[in-house]
Amino acid sequence: MTDLSHIRNFSIIAHIDHGKSTLADRLIQQTGGLTEREMTSQVLDNMEIEQERGITIKAQTVRLNYVANNGETYELNLMDTPGHVDFAYEVSRSLAACEGALLVVDAAQGVEAQTLANVYQSIEHDHEIVPVINKIDLPAADPERVRTEIEDIIGIDASEAVLTSAKSGIGIAETLEAIVAKIPPPKGDRDAPLKAMLVDSWYDPYLGVVILVRVIDGVLKKGLRVKFMQAGTEHLIDRVGCFRPKIEQLPELGPGEIGFITAQIKEVAQTAVGDTITTVVRPAAKALPGFKQVQPVVFCGMFPVDAADFEKLRESISRLRLNDASFSFEMETSAALGFGFRCGFLGLLHLEIIQERLTREYDLDLITTAPSVVYRIQLNKSRTDDAREIMLHNPADYPDPSRIASIEEPWIKAVIYTPDEYLGSILKLCQDRRGVQKDLTYVGGRAQVTYELPLNEVVFDFYDRLKSISRGYASFDYEQIGLREGDLVKMNILVNAEPVDALSMIVHRGVAEARGRHMCERLKDLIPRHLFKVPIQAAIGGKVIARETIAAMRKDVTAKCYGGDISRKKKLLDKQKKGKARMREYGSVSIPQEAFIAALRMGEE
Amino acid sequence: MNHAAILDEQRSDSVNPLALYVHWPFCVSKCPYCDFNSHVRDAVDIDAWRDAIIADLVHEAALTPGRPLSSIFFGGGTPSLMPPALVADILAAADRHWGFAAGIEITLEANPSSVEAARFGDLAAAGINRVSLGLQALDDGALAFLGRAHDVGEGLAALDVAQDAFDRVSFDLIYARPDQKLADWETELARALAFGTGHLSLYQLTIEPGTRFSTLAAKGELTIPGGDEAADLFETTRAMTTAAGLPAYEISNHARIGEESRHNLTYWRYGDYVGIGPGAHGRRGKAASERHKKPENYLAAVARNAHGIKAEADLDPATRATEALLMGLRLAEGVDLAAIAADSGIAQGNLIDARAADQLAALGLLTRDGTRVTVTEAGMILLDAILPRLVAI
């Protein structure tokens, strides 16, 4: 156990690509956590997807032993937090485990919206912020401008900002000194009843569920019977340790320390982030504040392209869920897409990550339906049913409109940070998506605009549009601000007069027509010609709001077919019939699966 | 009398007709659209080929005893390059080993060149009673594009000779050529119909894989009329031939009543046919056979085995029924489900998708009359899209 005064717990706040992982790697290297040979780039981001996308999904910690210039040895706990708003709650718990943060800002790019959101969160946790201006050796670097930006935008003193180039190893020693000098040591009482926060957890095939903890008061030891206060469960601790970043077992974790425990827990779902761990004997009187049960906010259907893969999908989803309790799933059937699952996610990035992991790690070919949000619907009393409230996750379950008293949809507050020249297009995008402008400020050549937006407009390709109109320069961050009533309707897509369940969506009446027309036009190009003409309609209830017609096929016939051609023709026919089996029938219209995938693909206008 | 009635009458003449196809694989040059089994060789050893083809014929005849031939067809390649004596020898062997049914139809495919026209008299004397001339176009530019050696004048002269020399004459035209306008084709076809042959094969140009045209098309240097244009050309063709008294009895084949190619009808009616010569296919009862394609390999195979078969296998009932449907539905007369059920042992109800048939009938693309199923005039142009829906096996 290290004396409180010699512990420093800190996180690193940075926008994607500003150099967080590289800086972390350098800190580990400099303090001898890993030899040169053991360093793979981005040590902390273990998952393939994390490394590829340069993002952190799971929180991780590394304990560094640092001999400071004053000759004393300090225990530095680096908390690598998820960097995306989808994981805002997880981020808040990781931050709550620290007393300070390194704010890493790219010396050329300057402050980004995502950085801001995380800095504010960190400030809310009373963190001491140590500014680090990174990539100072880039030709475009302008540390002085960035220093001013940090002071102007964030409002913290940046006069003593550390100048680094993590890539070239510049300023690493100075960073370590600044951590010791500026970040306050944790507080805690070794003799008080145990109080430790469950920061994050994951499933390890050898160790079972590994739980990251920050001890507030008391001591965690192997053999201790502990209680998870929110879950109400009891467990026997069988390992206590830390990561350096290699796993190392320790006799105990004392107050102020960050490390891990295992307790023969099989499922991540049993370990809620933010829970308070205490002892069964002499428990803490009160749980730690700030605990929340996370709820999925974005939903979509996931179906195997090959119906025979359904069981494999079920298994893969279940296995993923073992390690990620924040996503939910239940079985769903679609006339168009067969058997699949309705899955709930913390946000769009979370959705993409799960989708990608299923595709990549489990080798599944998936169709993902358009993402939707959760609506709260007040139902009127009917002859057979009382007035009641339902939460709608799937447009397919949309109730009889005559019973709907009101529908509420989730709204978000979005902060967009963009170079001036793209502001006009961005404002238009936000207006088109029913946004309500709340704030607009300029700093240098950059604008920061705050909008309130309905989440269902954001899940429909908003982010991709934003990236494309700003050529990738705009950054975007959001938080949920609750439910608001809206004039929302279910729009059906009818092919040859038959509704196609997988394509129905809930939209605001004001944008329904444009959305419907877009979908009809898209399908017109995606559905092959048939022997008869095929009308494609978008309709709200019985009212058609957009329509396209696919002309009937005119000619499809083999000119020559004699005795020697039979086998070839038979093979062709077999192939055509096989192709037909991969289609879904709606009102005698065969819709190729590719058409569903393309029609539902996000991010195309 | 319509086609179906006439054809029924013909069918009753020979209950179990057997057709013989003889493939002559050699051409003077290869045409850029042709994917048939054709080869260009400096010299052809006629004696060796006579021996090989006759040996191959004897092998097949032994397997189909007691079945006189109702038709013989010399195809290629360019069978009009065969010496008439060789044709005579093969016909004599066929007569010896099978015998000829009364009124046998013996067709030979011929190039309409002056050299070949000069042999028409001898070919007729050898026993050929029908020729199918590869006229292909009545436009010199189009003939050059199609890689043909003859021009229109030479081709029509050959047609004249053929009409004098043979009882029955048919010729081929290829239409829906690049940039061919509907009005141009109407003029060309009207001229073709005025020559008074009893039979015409009118093929829309198709880009076949492995041809020079397919290379050009892949490079974007060749485009043929598609979609609506091709459909208009097809429909006009059928209207004009019908008006001229040569309605379509098959997708691309038009004839005066009674002038249909009996040999080709055997294919479409899924009757038995023997195929000899390189690359020839045969259907003998349940067995499907295929000959070695390359001329040298074929000769070697016959020398080794006394036949040119590369592969032979019994077809399962589902394949036979499917083949019978996809061939038979090309015909204006349609198919008799009862007959296909009897041959394959597959119940009539399982041959076609009844729901699809009803839908197609409602769209006017199909008619059902008792056990007979017929693709309508309107449906023929869509046959390839109809088959995968209709065929249930």
Short mmCIF file of N, CA and C in Angstrom, two decimals, chain A residues 529-532 552-570 572-574 576-577 580 585 588 590, chain B residues 35 203-204 228 231-232 235 251-253 264 267-268 273 283 322-323 326-327 330 359-360 363 380-385 388 391 393:
data_model
loop_
_atom_site.label_atom_id
_atom_site.label_comp_id
_atom_site.label_asym_id
_atom_site.label_seq_id
_atom_site.Cartn_x
_atom_site.Cartn_y
_atom_site.Cartn_z
N ARG A 529 -36.77 -4.76 -62.23
CA ARG A 529 -38.05 -4.77 -62.93
C ARG A 529 -38.72 -6.13 -62.81
N HIS A 530 -40.03 -6.09 -62.76
CA HIS A 530 -40.81 -7.33 -62.71
C HIS A 530 -41.61 -7.51 -63.98
N LEU A 531 -42.38 -8.59 -64.01
CA LEU A 531 -43.21 -8.87 -65.19
C LEU A 531 -44.37 -7.88 -65.27
N PHE A 532 -44.61 -7.17 -64.18
CA PHE A 532 -45.71 -6.20 -64.14
C PHE A 532 -45.14 -4.93 -63.53
N ALA A 552 -42.76 -2.14 -65.95
CA ALA A 552 -42.68 -3.59 -66.14
C ALA A 552 -41.50 -3.92 -67.04
N MET A 553 -40.96 -5.11 -66.84
CA MET A 553 -39.87 -5.60 -67.66
C MET A 553 -40.38 -5.76 -69.09
N ARG A 554 -39.56 -5.39 -70.06
CA ARG A 554 -40.02 -5.51 -71.44
C ARG A 554 -39.54 -6.79 -72.11
N LYS A 555 -38.28 -7.15 -71.89
CA LYS A 555 -37.76 -8.29 -72.63
C LYS A 555 -36.74 -9.05 -71.80
N ASP A 556 -36.87 -10.35 -71.78
CA ASP A 556 -35.90 -11.20 -71.11
C ASP A 556 -36.06 -12.60 -71.68
N VAL A 557 -35.33 -12.84 -72.73
CA VAL A 557 -35.51 -14.14 -73.40
C VAL A 557 -34.22 -14.52 -74.12
N THR A 558 -33.90 -15.80 -74.09
CA THR A 558 -32.71 -16.31 -74.78
C THR A 558 -33.06 -16.55 -76.25
N ALA A 559 -32.25 -15.95 -77.14
CA ALA A 559 -32.58 -16.04 -78.57
C ALA A 559 -32.41 -17.45 -79.10
N LYS A 560 -31.27 -18.07 -78.73
CA LYS A 560 -30.97 -19.39 -79.32
C LYS A 560 -30.97 -20.47 -78.25
N CYS A 561 -31.68 -21.54 -78.50
CA CYS A 561 -31.61 -22.67 -77.58
C CYS A 561 -31.92 -23.95 -78.32
N TYR A 562 -30.87 -24.74 -78.60
CA TYR A 562 -31.02 -25.99 -79.34
C TYR A 562 -30.52 -27.15 -78.49
N GLY A 563 -30.37 -28.29 -79.13
CA GLY A 563 -30.03 -29.52 -78.41
C GLY A 563 -28.80 -29.43 -77.53
N GLY A 564 -27.79 -28.67 -78.02
CA GLY A 564 -26.55 -28.60 -77.26
C GLY A 564 -26.58 -27.58 -76.14
N ASP A 565 -27.65 -26.78 -76.10
CA ASP A 565 -27.69 -25.69 -75.12
C ASP A 565 -28.47 -26.04 -73.85
N ILE A 566 -29.09 -27.22 -73.85
CA ILE A 566 -30.01 -27.53 -72.76
C ILE A 566 -29.34 -27.51 -71.39
N SER A 567 -28.19 -28.16 -71.30
CA SER A 567 -27.55 -28.27 -69.99
C SER A 567 -27.20 -26.89 -69.45
N ARG A 568 -26.69 -26.06 -70.34
CA ARG A 568 -26.30 -24.71 -69.94
C ARG A 568 -27.53 -23.91 -69.48
N LYS A 569 -28.61 -24.08 -70.24
CA LYS A 569 -29.84 -23.34 -69.92
C LYS A 569 -30.41 -23.82 -68.58
N LYS A 570 -30.31 -25.12 -68.35
CA LYS A 570 -30.81 -25.68 -67.10
C LYS A 570 -30.01 -25.13 -65.92
N LEU A 572 -28.47 -22.30 -65.81
CA LEU A 572 -28.85 -20.89 -65.66
C LEU A 572 -30.15 -20.77 -64.87
N LEU A 573 -31.08 -21.66 -65.23
CA LEU A 573 -32.37 -21.64 -64.54
C LEU A 573 -32.20 -21.96 -63.05
N ASP A 574 -31.36 -22.96 -62.76
CA ASP A 574 -31.10 -23.31 -61.36
C ASP A 574 -30.52 -22.12 -60.60
N GLN A 576 -30.90 -18.93 -61.40
CA GLN A 576 -31.94 -17.91 -61.23
C GLN A 576 -32.85 -18.27 -60.05
N LYS A 577 -33.16 -19.58 -59.95
CA LYS A 577 -34.05 -19.99 -58.86
C LYS A 577 -33.38 -19.83 -57.50
N LYS A 580 -33.53 -16.33 -56.55
CA LYS A 580 -34.88 -16.00 -56.12
C LYS A 580 -35.08 -16.35 -54.64
N GLU A 585 -40.43 -11.88 -50.69
CA GLU A 585 -41.62 -11.60 -51.49
C GLU A 585 -42.57 -10.65 -50.78
N SER A 588 -46.21 -10.19 -54.26
CA SER A 588 -45.66 -10.86 -55.45
C SER A 588 -44.43 -10.16 -56.02
N SER A 590 -40.48 -9.59 -55.77
CA SER A 590 -39.29 -10.14 -55.13
C SER A 590 -38.30 -9.00 -54.91
N ASP B 35 -20.35 -18.54 -80.64
CA ASP B 35 -19.73 -19.32 -79.56
C ASP B 35 -19.94 -20.81 -79.79
N TYR B 203 -32.64 -14.13 -85.25
CA TYR B 203 -32.04 -14.09 -83.91
C TYR B 203 -31.66 -12.68 -83.53
N GLN B 204 -32.02 -12.29 -82.31
CA GLN B 204 -31.47 -11.04 -81.82
C GLN B 204 -30.01 -11.29 -81.47
N ASP B 228 -36.10 -1.40 -74.00
CA ASP B 228 -37.25 -1.06 -74.83
C ASP B 228 -36.97 -1.23 -76.32
N ALA B 231 -37.02 -4.81 -77.24
CA ALA B 231 -38.39 -5.31 -77.13
C ALA B 231 -39.20 -4.88 -78.36
N ASP B 232 -39.04 -3.62 -78.77
CA ASP B 232 -39.77 -3.14 -79.95
C ASP B 232 -39.37 -3.95 -81.20
N GLU B 235 -41.01 -7.42 -81.00
CA GLU B 235 -42.46 -7.41 -81.25
C GLU B 235 -42.78 -7.12 -82.71
N ILE B 251 -39.30 -19.13 -80.19
CA ILE B 251 -38.83 -17.77 -79.92
C ILE B 251 -38.25 -17.08 -81.16
N SER B 252 -37.33 -17.75 -81.83
CA SER B 252 -36.63 -17.09 -82.94
C SER B 252 -36.89 -17.76 -84.29
N ASN B 253 -37.84 -18.69 -84.33
CA ASN B 253 -38.07 -19.44 -85.57
C ASN B 253 -39.49 -19.23 -86.10
N ASN B 264 -35.40 -29.53 -85.28
CA ASN B 264 -35.31 -28.69 -84.09
C ASN B 264 -36.51 -28.88 -83.17
N TYR B 267 -35.79 -31.25 -80.46
CA TYR B 267 -35.12 -30.69 -79.27
C TYR B 267 -36.14 -30.05 -78.34
N TRP B 268 -36.98 -29.20 -78.94
CA TRP B 268 -37.88 -28.40 -78.11
C TRP B 268 -38.98 -29.26 -77.47
N TYR B 273 -32.62 -37.49 -79.34
CA TYR B 273 -31.74 -37.17 -80.45
C TYR B 273 -30.35 -37.69 -80.18
N ARG B 283 -29.50 -36.79 -76.36
CA ARG B 283 -30.40 -37.25 -75.30
C ARG B 283 -30.97 -38.58 -75.80
N THR B 322 -37.42 -30.66 -65.86
CA THR B 322 -37.06 -29.24 -66.00
C THR B 322 -36.66 -28.93 -67.43
N GLU B 323 -35.81 -29.80 -68.00
CA GLU B 323 -35.36 -29.58 -69.37
C GLU B 323 -36.54 -29.60 -70.33
N LEU B 326 -38.31 -26.22 -69.94
CA LEU B 326 -37.65 -25.02 -70.44
C LEU B 326 -37.48 -25.06 -71.94
N MET B 327 -37.45 -26.25 -72.54
CA MET B 327 -37.40 -26.33 -73.99
C MET B 327 -38.81 -26.16 -74.57
N ARG B 330 -40.68 -22.81 -75.02
CA ARG B 330 -40.23 -21.91 -76.09
C ARG B 330 -41.16 -21.99 -77.29
N GLN B 359 -50.87 -16.28 -61.39
CA GLN B 359 -50.45 -14.87 -61.51
C GLN B 359 -50.05 -14.55 -62.94
N LEU B 360 -49.29 -15.47 -63.55
CA LEU B 360 -48.83 -15.24 -64.92
C LEU B 360 -50.01 -15.23 -65.89
N LEU B 363 -51.74 -12.03 -65.72
CA LEU B 363 -51.01 -10.97 -66.42
C LEU B 363 -51.06 -11.16 -67.94
N MET B 380 -43.85 -14.61 -74.48
CA MET B 380 -42.62 -15.16 -75.08
C MET B 380 -41.40 -14.26 -74.85
N ILE B 381 -41.62 -12.96 -74.97
CA ILE B 381 -40.52 -11.99 -74.86
C ILE B 381 -39.97 -11.94 -73.43
N LEU B 382 -40.72 -12.55 -72.50
CA LEU B 382 -40.32 -12.52 -71.08
C LEU B 382 -40.01 -13.92 -70.55
N LEU B 383 -39.85 -14.86 -71.49
CA LEU B 383 -39.76 -16.26 -71.07
C LEU B 383 -38.71 -16.52 -69.99
N ASP B 384 -37.54 -15.91 -70.11
CA ASP B 384 -36.49 -16.19 -69.14
C ASP B 384 -36.84 -15.70 -67.73
N ALA B 385 -37.71 -14.70 -67.67
CA ALA B 385 -38.17 -14.23 -66.35
C ALA B 385 -39.33 -15.07 -65.85
N PRO B 388 -38.12 -19.13 -64.11
CA PRO B 388 -37.77 -19.37 -62.70
C PRO B 388 -38.95 -19.26 -61.74
N VAL B 391 -41.41 -22.77 -63.08
CA VAL B 391 -40.91 -24.14 -62.93
C VAL B 391 -40.72 -24.44 -61.44
N ILE B 393 -39.88 -27.50 -60.07
CA ILE B 393 -39.07 -28.67 -59.69
C ILE B 393 -37.72 -28.24 -59.13
#
